[in-house]
C-alpha cells in the first residue's frame, strides 16, 4: 500500500496487535500475520504467539508480556493467549 491508501479490512487486526505491542512489548515481535480470523506473531527471540481475534486484545497482550517476563522461554514453540486468563506455553518436541 501507498501513503493515503485505505487499509484492507483483513489487515486491521494485525495493525491493532502491532499498535498494542509497540507500547507494551517493543521489539518483542518480529512479524505479524493474519490467517483467516486468527492473528499470529513471530517473536524476535523465536517461537510464535497465537492471539486468535482482537477481542480482549489488551488482556491478551498483558498475558503475553507477563509470560515474556516471568517464564523460561528456552525451546519455546507457541504461546497461546486466545484465553488471556489461561495462557498456554508449548515447547519444541525436540527440546528436553
Coordinates of N, CA, C and O in Angstrom, one line a residue:
X1 N 0.8 -1.2 0.0 CA 0.0 0.0 0.0 C 0.9 1.2 0.0 O 2.0 1.2 0.5
X2 N 0.3 2.3 -0.5 CA 1.0 3.6 -0.6 C 0.4 4.5 0.5 O -0.8 4.3 0.9
X3 N 1.1 5.6 0.9 CA 0.5 6.5 1.8 C -0.8 7.1 1.2 O -0.9 7.4 0.0
X4 N -1.8 7.1 2.1 CA -3.1 7.6 1.7 C -4.0 6.5 1.2 O -5.2 6.7 1.1
X5 N -3.5 5.3 1.0 CA -4.4 4.2 0.6 C -5.2 3.7 1.8 O -4.8 4.0 3.0
X6 N -6.3 3.1 1.5 CA -7.1 2.6 2.6 C -6.6 1.2 3.0 O -6.1 0.4 2.2
X7 N -6.6 1.0 4.3 CA -6.1 -0.3 4.8 C -7.2 -1.4 4.6 O -8.4 -1.2 5.0
X8 N -6.9 -2.5 4.0 CA -7.9 -3.5 3.8 C -8.4 -4.1 5.1 O -7.6 -4.1 6.1
X9 N -9.6 -4.4 5.2 CA -10.2 -4.9 6.4 C -9.5 -6.0 7.0 O -9.3 -6.2 8.2
X10 N -8.9 -6.9 6.2 CA -8.1 -8.1 6.6 C -6.9 -7.7 7.4 O -6.3 -8.5 8.1
X11 N -6.4 -6.5 7.2 CA -5.2 -6.0 7.9 C -5.4 -5.3 9.2 O -4.5 -5.0 9.9
X12 N -6.6 -5.0 9.5 CA -6.9 -4.2 10.7 C -6.6 -4.9 12.0 O -6.1 -4.3 12.9
X13 N -6.8 -6.2 12.1 CA -6.4 -6.9 13.3 C -4.9 -6.9 13.5 O -4.5 -6.7 14.6
X14 N -4.2 -7.1 12.5 CA -2.7 -7.1 12.6 C -2.2 -5.7 13.0 O -1.4 -5.6 13.9
X15 N -2.9 -4.6 12.5 CA -2.5 -3.3 12.9 C -2.8 -3.0 14.4 O -2.0 -2.4 15.1
X16 N -4.0 -3.6 14.9 CA -4.3 -3.4 16.3 C -3.3 -4.1 17.2 O -2.9 -3.6 18.2
X17 N -2.9 -5.3 16.8 CA -1.9 -6.1 17.6 C -0.6 -5.3 17.6 O 0.1 -5.2 18.6
X18 N -0.2 -4.9 16.4 CA 1.1 -4.1 16.3 C 1.1 -2.9 17.2 O 2.1 -2.6 17.8
X19 N 0.0 -2.2 17.1 CA -0.1 -1.0 17.9 C 0.0 -1.3 19.4 O 0.7 -0.6 20.2
X20 N -0.7 -2.3 19.9 CA -0.7 -2.7 21.3 C 0.7 -3.2 21.7 O 1.2 -2.8 22.8
X21 N 1.3 -4.0 20.9 CA 2.6 -4.5 21.2 C 3.7 -3.4 21.2 O 4.7 -3.5 22.0
X22 N 3.6 -2.4 20.4 CA 4.6 -1.4 20.3 C 4.7 -0.6 21.6 O 5.8 -0.1 21.9
X23 N 3.7 -0.6 22.3 CA 3.7 0.1 23.6 C 4.1 -0.8 24.8 O 4.9 -0.5 25.6
X24 N 3.5 -2.0 24.8 CA 3.7 -3.0 25.9 C 4.9 -3.9 25.8 O 5.5 -4.3 26.8
X25 N 5.3 -4.2 24.6 CA 6.5 -5.1 24.3 C 7.3 -4.7 23.1 O 7.4 -5.4 22.2
X26 N 7.8 -3.5 23.1 CA 8.5 -3.0 21.9 C 9.7 -3.9 21.6 O 10.5 -4.3 22.5
X27 N 9.8 -4.3 20.3 CA 10.9 -5.2 19.9 C 10.7 -6.6 20.1 O 11.5 -7.4 19.7
X28 N 9.7 -7.0 20.8 CA 9.5 -8.4 21.2 C 9.0 -9.2 20.0 O 9.3 -10.4 19.9
X29 N 8.3 -8.6 19.0 CA 7.7 -9.3 17.9 C 8.4 -8.9 16.6 O 8.7 -7.7 16.3
X30 N 8.8 -9.9 15.8 CA 9.5 -9.7 14.6 C 8.5 -9.7 13.4 O 8.8 -9.0 12.4
X31 N 7.4 -10.4 13.5 CA 6.5 -10.5 12.4 C 5.1 -10.7 12.9 O 4.9 -11.4 13.9
X32 N 4.1 -10.2 12.2 CA 2.7 -10.4 12.5 C 2.0 -11.0 11.2 O 2.4 -10.6 10.1
X33 N 1.0 -11.8 11.4 CA 0.3 -12.4 10.3 C -1.1 -12.7 10.7 O -1.4 -12.9 11.9
X34 N -2.0 -12.6 9.7 CA -3.4 -13.0 9.9 C -3.8 -14.1 8.9 O -3.5 -13.9 7.7
X35 N -4.3 -15.2 9.5 CA -4.7 -16.3 8.6 C -6.2 -16.5 9.0 O -6.5 -17.0 10.0
X36 N -7.0 -16.0 8.1 CA -8.5 -16.0 8.4 C -8.8 -15.1 9.5 O -8.4 -14.0 9.5
X37 N -9.4 -15.6 10.6 CA -9.7 -14.8 11.8 C -8.6 -15.0 12.8 O -8.7 -14.4 13.9
X38 N -7.6 -15.7 12.6 CA -6.5 -16.0 13.5 C -5.4 -15.0 13.3 O -4.8 -14.9 12.2
X39 N -4.9 -14.4 14.4 CA -3.8 -13.5 14.4 C -2.6 -14.2 15.1 O -2.8 -14.8 16.1
X40 N -1.5 -14.1 14.4 CA -0.2 -14.8 14.9 C 0.9 -13.8 14.9 O 0.9 -12.9 14.1
X41 N 1.9 -14.1 15.8 CA 3.1 -13.2 15.8 C 4.3 -14.2 15.9 O 4.2 -15.2 16.5
X42 N 5.4 -13.8 15.3 CA 6.6 -14.5 15.5 C 7.5 -13.6 16.4 O 7.7 -12.4 16.2
X43 N 7.9 -14.2 17.5 CA 8.7 -13.5 18.5 C 10.1 -13.3 17.9 O 10.7 -14.2 17.3
X44 N 10.7 -12.2 18.3 CA 12.1 -11.9 17.9 C 13.1 -12.9 18.4 O 14.0 -13.3 17.8
X45 N 12.8 -13.4 19.6 CA 13.7 -14.4 20.3 C 13.3 -15.8 19.8 O 14.0 -16.8 20.3
X46 N 12.3 -16.0 19.0 CA 11.9 -17.3 18.5 C 10.6 -17.8 19.1 O 10.3 -17.4 20.2
X47 N 9.9 -18.5 18.4 CA 8.6 -19.0 18.8 C 7.5 -18.1 18.3 O 7.7 -17.0 17.8
X48 N 6.3 -18.6 18.4 CA 5.1 -18.0 17.9 C 4.1 -17.6 19.0 O 4.2 -18.3 20.0
X49 N 3.3 -16.7 18.7 CA 2.2 -16.3 19.6 C 0.9 -16.4 18.9 O 0.8 -15.9 17.8
X50 N 0.0 -17.1 19.5 CA -1.4 -17.2 18.9 C -2.3 -16.3 19.6 O -2.6 -16.6 20.8
X51 N -2.8 -15.3 18.9 CA -3.7 -14.3 19.6 C -5.2 -14.7 19.3 O -6.1 -14.2 20.1
X52 N -5.5 -15.4 18.3 CA -6.9 -15.6 17.9 C -7.4 -14.3 17.3 O -6.8 -13.8 16.4
X53 N -8.5 -13.7 17.7 CA -9.0 -12.5 17.2 C -8.6 -11.3 18.1 O -7.8 -11.5 19.0
X54 N -9.2 -10.2 17.8 CA -8.8 -9.0 18.6 C -9.6 -8.7 19.8 O -9.4 -7.8 20.5
X55 N -10.6 -9.6 20.0 CA -11.4 -9.4 21.3 C -10.4 -9.6 22.5 O -9.6 -10.5 22.4
X56 N -10.6 -8.8 23.5 CA -9.8 -8.9 24.7 C -8.3 -8.7 24.4 O -7.4 -9.2 25.1
X57 N -8.0 -7.8 23.4 CA -6.6 -7.7 23.0 C -5.8 -7.1 24.1 O -4.6 -7.6 24.3
X58 N -6.2 -6.2 24.9 CA -5.4 -5.6 25.9 C -5.0 -6.7 26.9 O -3.9 -6.8 27.3
X59 N -6.0 -7.6 27.3 CA -5.7 -8.7 28.2 C -4.7 -9.7 27.6 O -3.9 -10.2 28.3
X60 N -4.9 -10.0 26.3 CA -4.0 -10.9 25.6 C -2.6 -10.4 25.6 O -1.6 -11.2 25.8
X61 N -2.4 -9.1 25.3 CA -1.1 -8.5 25.2 C -0.5 -8.6 26.6 O 0.7 -8.9 26.8
X62 N -1.2 -8.2 27.7 CA -0.7 -8.3 29.0 C -0.3 -9.7 29.4 O 0.7 -9.9 30.1
X63 N -1.1 -10.7 29.0 CA -0.8 -12.1 29.3 C 0.5 -12.4 28.6 O 1.4 -13.1 29.2
X64 N 0.7 -12.0 27.4 CA 2.0 -12.3 26.7 C 3.1 -11.6 27.4 O 4.2 -12.2 27.6
X65 N 3.0 -10.4 27.7 CA 4.1 -9.6 28.4 C 4.5 -10.3 29.7 O 5.7 -10.5 30.0
X66 N 3.5 -10.8 30.4 CA 3.8 -11.5 31.7 C 4.6 -12.8 31.4 O 5.5 -13.1 32.1
X67 N 4.1 -13.5 30.4 CA 4.9 -14.7 30.0 C 6.3 -14.4 29.6 O 7.2 -15.1 30.0
X68 N 6.5 -13.4 28.8 CA 7.8 -13.0 28.3 C 8.7 -12.6 29.5 O 9.9 -12.9 29.5
X69 N 8.2 -12.0 30.5 CA 9.0 -11.5 31.7 C 9.2 -12.6 32.7 O 10.2 -12.5 33.4
X70 N 8.3 -13.6 32.9 CA 8.4 -14.5 34.0 C 8.6 -15.9 33.7 O 8.8 -16.7 34.6
X71 N 8.6 -16.3 32.5 CA 8.7 -17.7 32.1 C 10.0 -18.0 31.4 O 10.4 -17.2 30.5
X72 N 10.6 -19.2 31.6 CA 11.8 -19.6 30.8 C 11.3 -19.9 29.4 O 10.5 -20.7 29.2
X73 N 11.8 -19.1 28.5 CA 11.4 -19.2 27.1 C 12.2 -20.1 26.2 O 12.1 -20.1 25.0
X74 N 13.2 -20.8 26.8 CA 14.0 -21.7 26.0 C 13.2 -22.8 25.4 O 12.2 -23.3 26.0
X75 N 13.5 -23.1 24.1 CA 12.8 -24.1 23.3 C 11.3 -23.7 23.1 O 10.5 -24.6 22.9
X76 N 11.0 -22.5 23.2 CA 9.6 -22.0 23.0 C 9.1 -22.4 21.6 O 9.8 -22.1 20.6
X77 N 7.9 -23.0 21.6 CA 7.3 -23.3 20.3 C 6.1 -22.3 20.1 O 6.2 -21.4 19.2
X78 N 5.1 -22.3 21.0 CA 3.9 -21.4 20.8 C 3.5 -20.9 22.2 O 3.4 -21.7 23.1
X79 N 3.2 -19.7 22.3 CA 2.4 -19.1 23.4 C 1.0 -18.8 22.9 O 0.9 -18.1 22.0
X80 N 0.0 -19.5 23.5 CA -1.3 -19.3 23.1 C -2.0 -18.4 24.1 O -2.2 -18.8 25.3
X81 N -2.4 -17.2 23.7 CA -3.1 -16.3 24.6 C -4.5 -16.0 24.2 O -5.1 -15.0 24.6
X82 N -5.1 -16.9 23.4 CA -6.5 -16.8 23.0 C -7.4 -16.6 24.2 O -8.5 -16.0 24.1
X83 N -7.1 -17.3 25.2 CA -7.8 -17.2 26.5 C -6.8 -16.5 27.5 O -6.0 -17.2 28.1
X84 N -6.9 -15.2 27.5 CA -5.8 -14.5 28.2 C -5.7 -14.8 29.7 O -4.6 -14.7 30.3
X85 N -6.7 -15.3 30.3 CA -6.6 -15.6 31.7 C -6.0 -17.0 31.9 O -5.6 -17.4 33.1
X86 N -5.8 -17.7 30.9 CA -5.2 -19.1 30.9 C -4.3 -19.3 29.7 O -4.5 -20.1 28.9
X87 N -3.2 -18.5 29.7 CA -2.3 -18.7 28.6 C -1.6 -20.1 28.6 O -1.4 -20.7 29.7
X88 N -1.2 -20.6 27.5 CA -0.6 -21.9 27.4 C 0.7 -21.7 26.6 O 0.8 -21.1 25.5
X89 N 1.8 -22.3 27.2 CA 3.1 -22.3 26.5 C 3.4 -23.7 26.2 O 3.4 -24.6 27.0
X90 N 3.8 -23.9 24.9 CA 4.3 -25.2 24.5 C 5.7 -25.1 24.0 O 6.1 -24.1 23.5
X91 N 6.5 -26.1 24.3 CA 7.9 -26.1 23.9 C 8.1 -27.1 22.7 O 7.3 -28.0 22.4
X92 N 9.2 -26.9 22.0 CA 9.5 -27.7 20.8 C 9.7 -29.1 21.3 O 10.2 -29.4 22.3
X93 N 9.2 -30.1 20.4 CA 9.2 -31.5 20.8 C 10.7 -32.0 21.0 O 10.9 -32.8 21.9
X94 N 11.6 -31.5 20.2 CA 13.0 -32.0 20.3 C 13.7 -31.5 21.5 O 14.8 -31.9 21.8
X95 N 13.1 -30.6 22.3 CA 13.8 -30.0 23.4 C 13.5 -30.8 24.7 O 12.3 -31.1 25.0
X96 N 14.5 -31.1 25.5 CA 14.2 -31.8 26.7 C 15.1 -31.3 27.8 O 16.1 -30.7 27.7

